mmCIF file of C-alpha atoms in Angstrom:
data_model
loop_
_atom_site.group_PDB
_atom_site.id
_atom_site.type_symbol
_atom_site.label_atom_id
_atom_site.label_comp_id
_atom_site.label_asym_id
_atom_site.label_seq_id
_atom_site.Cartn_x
_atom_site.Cartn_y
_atom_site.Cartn_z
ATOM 1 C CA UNK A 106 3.089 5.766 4.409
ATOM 2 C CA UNK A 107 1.581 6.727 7.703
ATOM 3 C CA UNK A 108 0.753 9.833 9.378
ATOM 4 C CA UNK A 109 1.211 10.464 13.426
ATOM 5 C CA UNK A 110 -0.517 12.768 15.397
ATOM 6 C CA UNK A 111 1.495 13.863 18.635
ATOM 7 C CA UNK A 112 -1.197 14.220 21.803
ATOM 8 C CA UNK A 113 -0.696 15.160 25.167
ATOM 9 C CA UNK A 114 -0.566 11.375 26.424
ATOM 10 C CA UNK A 115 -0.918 9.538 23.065
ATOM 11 C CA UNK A 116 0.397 9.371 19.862
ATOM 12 C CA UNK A 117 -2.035 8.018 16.991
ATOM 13 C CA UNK A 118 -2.101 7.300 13.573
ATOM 14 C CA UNK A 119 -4.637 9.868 11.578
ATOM 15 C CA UNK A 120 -4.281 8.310 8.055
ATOM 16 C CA UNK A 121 -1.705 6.113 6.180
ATOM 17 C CA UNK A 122 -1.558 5.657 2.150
ATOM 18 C CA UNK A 123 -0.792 2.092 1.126
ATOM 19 C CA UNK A 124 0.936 1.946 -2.585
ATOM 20 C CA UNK A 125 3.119 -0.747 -4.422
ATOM 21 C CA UNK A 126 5.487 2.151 -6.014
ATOM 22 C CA UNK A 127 7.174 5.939 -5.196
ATOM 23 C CA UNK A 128 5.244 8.987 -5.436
ATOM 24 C CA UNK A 129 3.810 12.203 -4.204
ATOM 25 C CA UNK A 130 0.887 11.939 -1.486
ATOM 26 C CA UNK A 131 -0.649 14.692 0.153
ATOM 27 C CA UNK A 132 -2.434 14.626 4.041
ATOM 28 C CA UNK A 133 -5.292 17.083 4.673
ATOM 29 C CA UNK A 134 -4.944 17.375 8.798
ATOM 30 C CA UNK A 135 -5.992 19.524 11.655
ATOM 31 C CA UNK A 136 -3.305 21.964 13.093
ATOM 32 C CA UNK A 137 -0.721 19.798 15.277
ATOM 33 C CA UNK A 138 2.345 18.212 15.484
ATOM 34 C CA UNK A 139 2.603 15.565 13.010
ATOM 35 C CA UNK A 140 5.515 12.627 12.348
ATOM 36 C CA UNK A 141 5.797 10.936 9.101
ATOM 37 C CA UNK A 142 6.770 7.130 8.518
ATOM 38 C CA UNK A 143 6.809 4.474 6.305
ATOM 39 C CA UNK A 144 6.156 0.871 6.709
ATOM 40 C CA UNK A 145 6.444 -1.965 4.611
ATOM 41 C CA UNK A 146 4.568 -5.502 4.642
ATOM 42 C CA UNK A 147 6.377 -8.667 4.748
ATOM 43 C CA UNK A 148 6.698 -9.786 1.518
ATOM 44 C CA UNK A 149 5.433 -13.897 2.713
ATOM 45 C CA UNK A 150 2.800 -12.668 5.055
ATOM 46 C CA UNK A 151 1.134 -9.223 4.288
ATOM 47 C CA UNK A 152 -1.070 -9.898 7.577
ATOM 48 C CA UNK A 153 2.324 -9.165 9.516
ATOM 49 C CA UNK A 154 4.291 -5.883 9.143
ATOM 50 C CA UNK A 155 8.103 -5.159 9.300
ATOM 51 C CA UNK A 156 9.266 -2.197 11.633
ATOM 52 C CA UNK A 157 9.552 1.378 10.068
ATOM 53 C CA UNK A 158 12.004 1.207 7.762
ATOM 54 C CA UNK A 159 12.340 5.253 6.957
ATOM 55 C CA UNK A 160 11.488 8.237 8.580
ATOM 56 C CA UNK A 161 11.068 12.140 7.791
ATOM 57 C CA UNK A 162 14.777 13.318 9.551
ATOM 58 C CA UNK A 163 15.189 11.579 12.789
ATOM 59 C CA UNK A 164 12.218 11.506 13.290
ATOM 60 C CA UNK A 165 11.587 15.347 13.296
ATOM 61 C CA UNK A 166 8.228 16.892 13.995
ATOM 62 C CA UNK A 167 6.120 18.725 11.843
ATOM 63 C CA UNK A 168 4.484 21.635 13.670
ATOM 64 C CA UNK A 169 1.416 22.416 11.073
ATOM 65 C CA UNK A 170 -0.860 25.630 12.355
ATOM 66 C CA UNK A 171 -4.433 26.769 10.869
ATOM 67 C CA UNK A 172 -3.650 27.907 7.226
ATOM 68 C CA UNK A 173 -0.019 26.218 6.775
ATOM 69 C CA UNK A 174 1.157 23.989 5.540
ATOM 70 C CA UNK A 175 4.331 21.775 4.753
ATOM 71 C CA UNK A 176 5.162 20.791 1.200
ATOM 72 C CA UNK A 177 8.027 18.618 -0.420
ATOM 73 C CA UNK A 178 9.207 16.333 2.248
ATOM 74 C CA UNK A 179 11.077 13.558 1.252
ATOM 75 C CA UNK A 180 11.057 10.072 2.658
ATOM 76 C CA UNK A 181 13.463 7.982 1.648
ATOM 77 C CA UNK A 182 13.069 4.217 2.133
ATOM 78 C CA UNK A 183 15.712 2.411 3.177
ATOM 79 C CA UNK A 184 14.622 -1.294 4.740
ATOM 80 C CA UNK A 185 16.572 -1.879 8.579
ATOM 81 C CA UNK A 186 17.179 2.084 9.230
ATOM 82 C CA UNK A 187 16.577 2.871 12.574
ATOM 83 C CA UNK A 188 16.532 6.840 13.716
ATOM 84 C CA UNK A 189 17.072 8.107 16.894
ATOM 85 C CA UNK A 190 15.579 6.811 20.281
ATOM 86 C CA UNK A 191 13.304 9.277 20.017
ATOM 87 C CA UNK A 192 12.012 6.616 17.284
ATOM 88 C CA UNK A 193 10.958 3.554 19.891
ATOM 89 C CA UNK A 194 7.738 5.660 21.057
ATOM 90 C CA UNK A 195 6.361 5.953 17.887
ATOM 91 C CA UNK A 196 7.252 2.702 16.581
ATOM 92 C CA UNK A 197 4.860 1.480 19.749
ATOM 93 C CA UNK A 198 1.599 2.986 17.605
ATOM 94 C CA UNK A 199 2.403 1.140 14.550
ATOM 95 C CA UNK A 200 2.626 -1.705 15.984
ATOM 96 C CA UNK A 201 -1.552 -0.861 16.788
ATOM 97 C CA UNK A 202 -4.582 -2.594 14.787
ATOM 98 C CA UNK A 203 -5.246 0.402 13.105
ATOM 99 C CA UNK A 204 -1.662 -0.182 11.052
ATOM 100 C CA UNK A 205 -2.386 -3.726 10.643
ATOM 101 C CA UNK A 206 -5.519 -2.729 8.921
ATOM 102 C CA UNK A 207 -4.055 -0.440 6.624
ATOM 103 C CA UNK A 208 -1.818 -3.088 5.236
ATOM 104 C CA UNK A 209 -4.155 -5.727 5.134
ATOM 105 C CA UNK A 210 -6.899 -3.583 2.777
ATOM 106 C CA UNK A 211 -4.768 -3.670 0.372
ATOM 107 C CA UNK A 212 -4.831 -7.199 -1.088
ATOM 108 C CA UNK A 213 -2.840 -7.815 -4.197
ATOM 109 C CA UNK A 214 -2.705 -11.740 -6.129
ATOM 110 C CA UNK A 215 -5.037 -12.913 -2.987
ATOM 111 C CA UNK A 216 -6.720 -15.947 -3.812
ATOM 112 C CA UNK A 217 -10.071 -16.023 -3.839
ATOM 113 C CA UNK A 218 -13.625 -17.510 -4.749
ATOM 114 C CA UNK A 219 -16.381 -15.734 -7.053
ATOM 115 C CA UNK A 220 -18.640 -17.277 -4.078
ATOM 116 C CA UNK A 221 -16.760 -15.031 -1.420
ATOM 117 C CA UNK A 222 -18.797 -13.009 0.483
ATOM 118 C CA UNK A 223 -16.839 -9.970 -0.790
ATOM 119 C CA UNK A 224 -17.718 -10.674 -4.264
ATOM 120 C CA UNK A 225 -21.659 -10.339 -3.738
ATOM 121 C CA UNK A 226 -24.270 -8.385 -4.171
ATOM 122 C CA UNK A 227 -24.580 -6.639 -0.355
ATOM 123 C CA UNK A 228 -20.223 -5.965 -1.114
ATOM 124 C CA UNK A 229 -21.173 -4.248 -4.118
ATOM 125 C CA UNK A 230 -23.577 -2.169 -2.663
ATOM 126 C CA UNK A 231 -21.833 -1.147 0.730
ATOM 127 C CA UNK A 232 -19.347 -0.521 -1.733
ATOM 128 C CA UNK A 233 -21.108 2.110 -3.471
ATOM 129 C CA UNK A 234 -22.635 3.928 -0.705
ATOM 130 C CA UNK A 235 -20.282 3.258 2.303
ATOM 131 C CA UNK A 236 -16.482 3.091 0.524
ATOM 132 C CA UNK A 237 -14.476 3.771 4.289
ATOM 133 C CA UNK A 238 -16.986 0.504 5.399
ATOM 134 C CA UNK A 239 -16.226 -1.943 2.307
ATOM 135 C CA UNK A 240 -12.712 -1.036 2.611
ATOM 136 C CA UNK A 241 -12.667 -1.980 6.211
ATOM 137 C CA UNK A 242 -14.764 -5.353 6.185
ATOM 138 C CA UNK A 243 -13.689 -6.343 2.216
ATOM 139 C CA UNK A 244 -10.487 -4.471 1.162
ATOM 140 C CA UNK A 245 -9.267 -2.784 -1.908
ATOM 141 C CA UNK A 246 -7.972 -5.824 -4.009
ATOM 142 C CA UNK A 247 -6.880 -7.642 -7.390
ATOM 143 C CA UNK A 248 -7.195 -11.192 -6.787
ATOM 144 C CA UNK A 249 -6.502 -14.155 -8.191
ATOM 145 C CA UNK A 250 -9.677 -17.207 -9.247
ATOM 146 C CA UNK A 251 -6.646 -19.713 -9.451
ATOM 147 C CA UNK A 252 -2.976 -20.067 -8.321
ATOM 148 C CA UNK A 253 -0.506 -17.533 -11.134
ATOM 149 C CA UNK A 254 0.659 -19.852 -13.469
ATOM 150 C CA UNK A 255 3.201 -18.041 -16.060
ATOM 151 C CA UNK A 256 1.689 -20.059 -19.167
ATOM 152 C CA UNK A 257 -1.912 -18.147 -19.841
ATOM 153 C CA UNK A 258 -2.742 -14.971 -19.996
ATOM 154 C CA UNK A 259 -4.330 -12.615 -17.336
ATOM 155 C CA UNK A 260 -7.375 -11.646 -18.090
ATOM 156 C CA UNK A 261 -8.652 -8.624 -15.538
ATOM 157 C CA UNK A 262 -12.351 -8.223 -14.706
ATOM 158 C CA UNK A 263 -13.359 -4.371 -13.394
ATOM 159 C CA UNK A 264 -16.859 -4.009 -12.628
ATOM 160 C CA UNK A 265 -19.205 -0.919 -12.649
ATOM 161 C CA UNK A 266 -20.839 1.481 -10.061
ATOM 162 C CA UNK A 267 -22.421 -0.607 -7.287
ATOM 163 C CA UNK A 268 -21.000 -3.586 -8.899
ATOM 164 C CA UNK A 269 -19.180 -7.095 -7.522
ATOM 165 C CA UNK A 270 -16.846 -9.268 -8.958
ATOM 166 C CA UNK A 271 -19.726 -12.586 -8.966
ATOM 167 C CA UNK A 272 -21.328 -10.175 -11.863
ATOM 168 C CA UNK A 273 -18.831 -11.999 -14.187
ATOM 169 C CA UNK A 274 -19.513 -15.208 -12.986
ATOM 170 C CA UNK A 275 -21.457 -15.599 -16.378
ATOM 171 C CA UNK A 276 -18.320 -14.744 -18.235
ATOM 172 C CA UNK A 277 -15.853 -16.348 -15.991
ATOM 173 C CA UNK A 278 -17.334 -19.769 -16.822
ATOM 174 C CA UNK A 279 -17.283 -19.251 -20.524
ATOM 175 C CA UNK A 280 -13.446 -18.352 -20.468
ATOM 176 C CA UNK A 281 -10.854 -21.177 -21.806
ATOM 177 C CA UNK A 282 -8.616 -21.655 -18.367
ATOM 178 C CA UNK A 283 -6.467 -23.498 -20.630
ATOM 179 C CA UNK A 284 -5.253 -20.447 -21.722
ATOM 180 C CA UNK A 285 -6.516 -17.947 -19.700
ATOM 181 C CA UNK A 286 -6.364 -16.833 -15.961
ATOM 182 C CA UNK A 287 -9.088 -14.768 -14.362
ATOM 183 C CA UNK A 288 -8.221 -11.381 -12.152
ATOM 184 C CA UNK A 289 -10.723 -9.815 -10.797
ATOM 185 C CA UNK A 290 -10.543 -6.026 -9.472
ATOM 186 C CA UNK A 291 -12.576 -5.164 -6.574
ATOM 187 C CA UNK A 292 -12.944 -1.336 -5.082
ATOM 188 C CA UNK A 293 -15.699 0.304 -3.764
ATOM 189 C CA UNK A 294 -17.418 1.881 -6.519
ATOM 190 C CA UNK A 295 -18.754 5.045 -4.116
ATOM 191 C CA UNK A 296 -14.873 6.384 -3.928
ATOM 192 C CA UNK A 297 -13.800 9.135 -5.625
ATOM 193 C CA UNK A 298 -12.758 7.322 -9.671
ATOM 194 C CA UNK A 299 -9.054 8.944 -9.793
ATOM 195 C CA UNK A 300 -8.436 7.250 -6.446
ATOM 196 C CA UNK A 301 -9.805 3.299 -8.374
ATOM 197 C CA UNK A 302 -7.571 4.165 -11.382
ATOM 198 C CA UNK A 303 -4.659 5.036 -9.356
ATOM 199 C CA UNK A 304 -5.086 1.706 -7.346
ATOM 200 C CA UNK A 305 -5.605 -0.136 -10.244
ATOM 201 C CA UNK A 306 -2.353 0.633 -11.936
ATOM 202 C CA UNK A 307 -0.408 0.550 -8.924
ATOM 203 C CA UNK A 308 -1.498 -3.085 -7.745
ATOM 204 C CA UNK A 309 -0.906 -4.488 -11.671
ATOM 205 C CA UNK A 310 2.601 -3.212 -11.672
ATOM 206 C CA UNK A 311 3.116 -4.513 -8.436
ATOM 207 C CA UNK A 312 1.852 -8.188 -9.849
ATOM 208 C CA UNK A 313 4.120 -6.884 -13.203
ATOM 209 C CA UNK A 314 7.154 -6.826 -10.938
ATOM 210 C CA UNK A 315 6.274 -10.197 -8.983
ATOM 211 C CA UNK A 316 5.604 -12.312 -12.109
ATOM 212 C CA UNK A 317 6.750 -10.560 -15.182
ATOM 213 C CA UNK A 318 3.479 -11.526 -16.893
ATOM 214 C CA UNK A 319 3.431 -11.122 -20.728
ATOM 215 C CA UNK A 320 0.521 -10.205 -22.491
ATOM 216 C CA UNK A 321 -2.769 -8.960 -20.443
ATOM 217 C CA UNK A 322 -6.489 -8.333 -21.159
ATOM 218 C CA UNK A 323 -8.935 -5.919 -19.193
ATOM 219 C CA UNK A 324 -12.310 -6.488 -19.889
ATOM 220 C CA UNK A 325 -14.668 -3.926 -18.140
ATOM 221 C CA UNK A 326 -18.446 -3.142 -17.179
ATOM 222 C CA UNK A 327 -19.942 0.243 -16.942
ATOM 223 C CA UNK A 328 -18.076 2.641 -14.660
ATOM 224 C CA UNK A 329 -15.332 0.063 -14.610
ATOM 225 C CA UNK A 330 -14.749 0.758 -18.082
ATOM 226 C CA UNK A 331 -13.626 4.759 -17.363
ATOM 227 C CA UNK A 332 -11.207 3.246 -14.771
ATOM 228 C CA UNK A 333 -9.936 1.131 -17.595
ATOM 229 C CA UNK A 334 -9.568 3.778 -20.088
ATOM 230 C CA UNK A 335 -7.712 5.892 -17.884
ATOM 231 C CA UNK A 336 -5.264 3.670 -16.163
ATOM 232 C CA UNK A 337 -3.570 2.505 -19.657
ATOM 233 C CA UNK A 338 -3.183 5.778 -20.019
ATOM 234 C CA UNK A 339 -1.860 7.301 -17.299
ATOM 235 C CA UNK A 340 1.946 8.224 -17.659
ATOM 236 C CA UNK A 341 2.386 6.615 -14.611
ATOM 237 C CA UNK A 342 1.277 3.717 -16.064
ATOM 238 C CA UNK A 343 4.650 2.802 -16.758
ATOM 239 C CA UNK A 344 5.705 -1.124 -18.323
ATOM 240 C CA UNK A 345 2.525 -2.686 -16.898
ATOM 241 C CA UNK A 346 0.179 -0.768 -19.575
ATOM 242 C CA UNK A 347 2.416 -1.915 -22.424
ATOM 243 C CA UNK A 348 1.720 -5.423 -21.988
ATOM 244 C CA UNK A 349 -2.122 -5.119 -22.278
ATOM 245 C CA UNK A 350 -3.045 -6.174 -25.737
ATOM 246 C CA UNK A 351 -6.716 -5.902 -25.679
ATOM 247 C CA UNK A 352 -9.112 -3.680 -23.760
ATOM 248 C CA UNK A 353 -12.889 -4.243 -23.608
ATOM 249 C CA UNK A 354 -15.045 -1.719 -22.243
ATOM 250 C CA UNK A 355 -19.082 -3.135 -21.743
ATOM 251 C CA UNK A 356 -22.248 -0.615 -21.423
ATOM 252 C CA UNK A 357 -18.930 2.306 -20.208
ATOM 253 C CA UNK A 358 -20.998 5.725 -19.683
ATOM 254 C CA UNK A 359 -17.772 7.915 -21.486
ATOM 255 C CA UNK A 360 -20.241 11.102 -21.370
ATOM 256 C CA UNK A 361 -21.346 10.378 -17.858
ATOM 257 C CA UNK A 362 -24.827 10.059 -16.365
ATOM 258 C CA UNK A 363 -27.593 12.918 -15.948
ATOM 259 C CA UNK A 364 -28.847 11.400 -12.703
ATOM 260 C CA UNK A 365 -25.448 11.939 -11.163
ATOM 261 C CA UNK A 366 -25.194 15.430 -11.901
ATOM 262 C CA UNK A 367 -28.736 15.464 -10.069
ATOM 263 C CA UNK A 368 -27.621 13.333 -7.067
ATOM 264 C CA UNK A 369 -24.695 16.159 -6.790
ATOM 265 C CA UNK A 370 -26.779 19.075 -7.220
ATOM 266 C CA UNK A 371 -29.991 17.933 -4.733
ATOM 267 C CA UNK A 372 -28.797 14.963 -2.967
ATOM 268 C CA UNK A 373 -28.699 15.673 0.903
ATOM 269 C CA UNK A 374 -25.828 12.914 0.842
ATOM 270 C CA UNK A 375 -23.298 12.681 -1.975
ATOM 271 C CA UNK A 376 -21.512 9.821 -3.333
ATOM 272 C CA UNK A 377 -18.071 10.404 -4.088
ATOM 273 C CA UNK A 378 -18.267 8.670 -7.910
ATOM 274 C CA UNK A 379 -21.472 10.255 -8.632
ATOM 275 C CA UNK A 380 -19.012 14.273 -8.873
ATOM 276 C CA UNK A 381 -16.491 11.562 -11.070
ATOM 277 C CA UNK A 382 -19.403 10.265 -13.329
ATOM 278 C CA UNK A 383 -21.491 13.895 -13.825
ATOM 279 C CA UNK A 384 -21.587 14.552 -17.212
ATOM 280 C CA UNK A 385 -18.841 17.592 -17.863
ATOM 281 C CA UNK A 386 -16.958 16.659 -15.206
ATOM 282 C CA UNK A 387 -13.130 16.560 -14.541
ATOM 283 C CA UNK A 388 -12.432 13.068 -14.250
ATOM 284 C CA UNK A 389 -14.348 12.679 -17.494
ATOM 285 C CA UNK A 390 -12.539 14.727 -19.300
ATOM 286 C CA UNK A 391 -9.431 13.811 -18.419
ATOM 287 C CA UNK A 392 -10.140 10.075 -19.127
ATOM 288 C CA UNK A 393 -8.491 9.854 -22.616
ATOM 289 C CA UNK A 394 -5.508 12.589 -21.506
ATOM 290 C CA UNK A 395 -2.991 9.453 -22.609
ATOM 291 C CA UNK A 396 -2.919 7.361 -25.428
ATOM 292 C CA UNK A 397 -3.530 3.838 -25.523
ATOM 293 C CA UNK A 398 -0.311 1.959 -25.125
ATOM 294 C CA UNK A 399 1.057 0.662 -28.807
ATOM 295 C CA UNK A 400 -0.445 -2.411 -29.788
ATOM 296 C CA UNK A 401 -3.211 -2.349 -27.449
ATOM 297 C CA UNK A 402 -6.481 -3.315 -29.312
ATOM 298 C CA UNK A 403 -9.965 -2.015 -28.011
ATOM 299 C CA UNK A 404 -13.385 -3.108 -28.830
ATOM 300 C CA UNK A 405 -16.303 -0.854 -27.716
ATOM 301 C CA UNK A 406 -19.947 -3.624 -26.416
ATOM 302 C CA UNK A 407 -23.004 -1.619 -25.591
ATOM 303 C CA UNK A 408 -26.506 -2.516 -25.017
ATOM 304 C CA UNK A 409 -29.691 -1.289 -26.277
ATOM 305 C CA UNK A 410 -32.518 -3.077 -24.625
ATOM 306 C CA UNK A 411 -35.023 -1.207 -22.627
ATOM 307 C CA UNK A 412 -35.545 2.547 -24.085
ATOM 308 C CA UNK A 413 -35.640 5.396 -21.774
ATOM 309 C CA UNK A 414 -36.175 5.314 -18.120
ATOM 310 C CA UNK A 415 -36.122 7.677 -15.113
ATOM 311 C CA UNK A 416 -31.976 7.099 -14.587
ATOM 312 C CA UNK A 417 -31.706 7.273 -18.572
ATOM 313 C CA UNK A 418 -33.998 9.245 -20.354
ATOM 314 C CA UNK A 419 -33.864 8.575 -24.309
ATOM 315 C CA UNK A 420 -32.953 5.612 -26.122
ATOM 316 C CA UNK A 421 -30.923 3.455 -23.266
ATOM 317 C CA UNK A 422 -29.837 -0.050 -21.651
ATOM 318 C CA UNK A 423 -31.989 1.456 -18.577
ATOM 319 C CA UNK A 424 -29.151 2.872 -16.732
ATOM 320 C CA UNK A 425 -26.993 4.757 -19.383
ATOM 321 C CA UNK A 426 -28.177 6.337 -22.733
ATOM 322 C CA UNK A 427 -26.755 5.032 -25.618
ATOM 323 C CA UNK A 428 -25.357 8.513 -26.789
ATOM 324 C CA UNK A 429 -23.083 8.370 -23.534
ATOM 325 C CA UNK A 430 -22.187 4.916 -24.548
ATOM 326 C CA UNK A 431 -21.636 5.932 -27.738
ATOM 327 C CA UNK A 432 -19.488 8.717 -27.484
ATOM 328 C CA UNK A 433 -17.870 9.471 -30.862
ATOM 329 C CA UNK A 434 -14.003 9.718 -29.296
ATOM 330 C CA UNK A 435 -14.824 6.226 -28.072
ATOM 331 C CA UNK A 436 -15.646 5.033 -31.306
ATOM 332 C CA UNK A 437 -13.248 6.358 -32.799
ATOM 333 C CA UNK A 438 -10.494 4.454 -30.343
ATOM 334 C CA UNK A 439 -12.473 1.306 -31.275
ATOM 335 C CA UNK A 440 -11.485 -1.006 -33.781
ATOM 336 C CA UNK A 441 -14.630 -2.382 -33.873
ATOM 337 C CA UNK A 442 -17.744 -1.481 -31.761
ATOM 338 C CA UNK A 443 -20.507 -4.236 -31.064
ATOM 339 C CA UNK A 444 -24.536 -3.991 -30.317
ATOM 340 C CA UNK A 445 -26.728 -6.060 -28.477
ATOM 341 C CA UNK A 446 -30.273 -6.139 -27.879
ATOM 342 C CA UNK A 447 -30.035 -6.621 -23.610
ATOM 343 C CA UNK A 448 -29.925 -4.373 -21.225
ATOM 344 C CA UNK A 449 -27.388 -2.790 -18.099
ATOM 345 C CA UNK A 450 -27.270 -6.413 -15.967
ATOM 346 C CA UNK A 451 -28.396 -8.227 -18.491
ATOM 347 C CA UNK A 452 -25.309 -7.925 -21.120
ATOM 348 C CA UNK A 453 -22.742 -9.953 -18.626
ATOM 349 C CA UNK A 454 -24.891 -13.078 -19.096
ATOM 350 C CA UNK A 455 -25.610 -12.591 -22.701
ATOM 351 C CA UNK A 456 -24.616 -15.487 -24.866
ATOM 352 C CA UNK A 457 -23.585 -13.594 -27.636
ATOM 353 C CA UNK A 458 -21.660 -11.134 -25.427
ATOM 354 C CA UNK A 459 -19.606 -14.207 -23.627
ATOM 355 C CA UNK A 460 -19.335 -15.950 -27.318
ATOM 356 C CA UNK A 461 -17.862 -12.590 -29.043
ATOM 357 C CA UNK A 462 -15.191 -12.252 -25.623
ATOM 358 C CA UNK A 463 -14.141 -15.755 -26.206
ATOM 359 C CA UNK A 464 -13.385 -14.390 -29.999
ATOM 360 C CA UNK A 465 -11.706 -11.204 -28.665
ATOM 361 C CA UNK A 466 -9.747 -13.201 -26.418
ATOM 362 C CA UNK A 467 -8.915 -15.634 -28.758
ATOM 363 C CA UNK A 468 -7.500 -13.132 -31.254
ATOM 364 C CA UNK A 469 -5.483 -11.716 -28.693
ATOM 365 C CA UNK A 470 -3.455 -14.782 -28.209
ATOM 366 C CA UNK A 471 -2.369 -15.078 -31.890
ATOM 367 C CA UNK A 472 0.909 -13.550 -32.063
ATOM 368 C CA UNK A 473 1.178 -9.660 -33.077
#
């Protein structure tokens, strides 16, 4: 969905919203006239774009002054609908690079390497303090270690705040690809968390519709493990969530973090995850508002190693406190909840941690 901003000599895009299904999406704009269109990718090149394919009325402009607004527009998307001449000039600006890079951030069952620049260290970090940078130079994406092969089950990787996918590279290795294929999710970890959950669900029912996969496992890290929790439980989540059959959550902070609340209330720059990951706030609250899916198991892995520190005061793995790891609606989710002696980092290269996955795994192969 894109947004066009009539100006005296130019027309422009101001912002666009790339999703797999229907819904409701809301533009914050300046006053002006405004069109609204949709575009979709082609489905055997997503680098190249098909013409509009739907606009609001013909297209008809919406005139938006300081204080109003306009609410419940429908677009309906009908592929090869053409509206009146009036239509040609604006089709012009999306044909413009900053439409092709909407539609090519958004990268769903791309193949890819663990030893892809996107997937190191400096992505995770630009990712946690620069999201509108990662997303230009790396992308939103779920992508694919190997080529989909309909015979072994998914297994999707979500990291943590200021994480990479090449954390898991530990795991990854210690994973039977006879029976198993790797996804890993990759977002930058500074945006706000409803907006990672939301793109989560919305590129696995996208690969649900493309493949019909059967059974699926999420295994998570840290902050990755709230995105988790509250995508299988979204009502949106739709058939997707009912195939996952296991859900692993490692070192997840379910009561939040003390230091973000700080960074919010003194920080002279804010990251957007840090308001998500405050203890008390919204987002955490409203992480277990849905049930998991029937027949989805979850196991609860935390670490202990390390004490207190300046980012986790009390007993800790050094970045969260075990009490937030620990939190007693978690547990009680959990069918079984698992200790080890390592700390934040240190628990995706633990040998017992990779050796009780490859259990979890296994057992969620056997048939229900």
């Amino acid at each position: 969905m894109f947004l066009i901003r009539e100006d005296v000599g130019e027309d422009s895009v101001v912002a666009s919203w790339s999703t797999f299904r229907p819904g409701t999406f809301s533009f914050f704009v300046d006053p002006g006239t405004y069109y609204l269109a949709a575009l979709a990718a082609a489905p055997v090149d997503p680098h190249h774009a098909e013409r509009p394919v739907a606009w609001y009325g013909e297209p008809t402009a919406l005139r938006i002054g300081r204080g109003e607004s306009a609410t419940g527009i429908d677009v309906d998307y009908r592929p090869g609908r053409r509206s009146s001449r009036d239509a040609a000039r604006l089709e012009q600006v999306l044909r413009g690079p900053s439409v092709r890079f909407a539609l090519t951030a958004r990268r769903v069952g791309e193949l890819a390497s663990l030893d892809d620049e996107r997937f190191s260290p400096h992505a995770g970090q630009v990712g946690l303090w620069n999201p509108g940078l990662f997303a230009e130079q790396y992308g939103w994406g779920l992508y694919f270690l190997e080529p989909y092969d309909p015979r072994r089950m998914p297994v999707v990787l979500i990291h943590g705040a200021g994480g990479y996918a090449r954390e898991w590279a530990r795991v990854v290795s210690q994973i039977d690809r006879s029976r198993f294929q790797v996804w890993a999710f990759q977002y930058p970890s500074g945006a706000r968390l409803q907006l990672a959950v939301d793109t989560l669900g919305d590129m696995l029912e996208e690969l649900e519709a493309r493949h019909h996969y059967g059974r699926l496992a999420i295994v998570a890290h840290s902050v990755g493990g709230l995105l988790a929790r509250a995508a299988v439980g979204q009502p949106s989540a739709l058939s997707w969530a009912r195939r996952v059959c296991l859900l692993v959550t490692i070192s997840t902070p379910w009561r939040g973090q003390a230091m973000a609340r700080l960074g919010v209330d003194h920080a002279p720059f804010v990251v957007g995850s840090w308001i998500d990951i405050a203890p008390g706030s919204e987002f955490l609250r409203s992480v277990r508002s849905g049930a998991l899916p029937v027949g989805t198991r979850y196991d609860l892995l935390f670490g202990y190693r390390g004490g207190g520190s300046i980012v986790a005061p009390g007993s800790s793995d050094r970045k969260v406190t075990v009490q937030s790891m620990l939190d007693p609606a978690a547990q009680e989710e959990a069918t079984k909840v698992y200790g080890f002696d390592e700390d934040h980092e240190g628990i995706l290269t633990s040998e017992d941690v990779t050796h009780t996955l490859r259990r979890l795994l296994d057992g969620a192969t056997s048939p229900r």
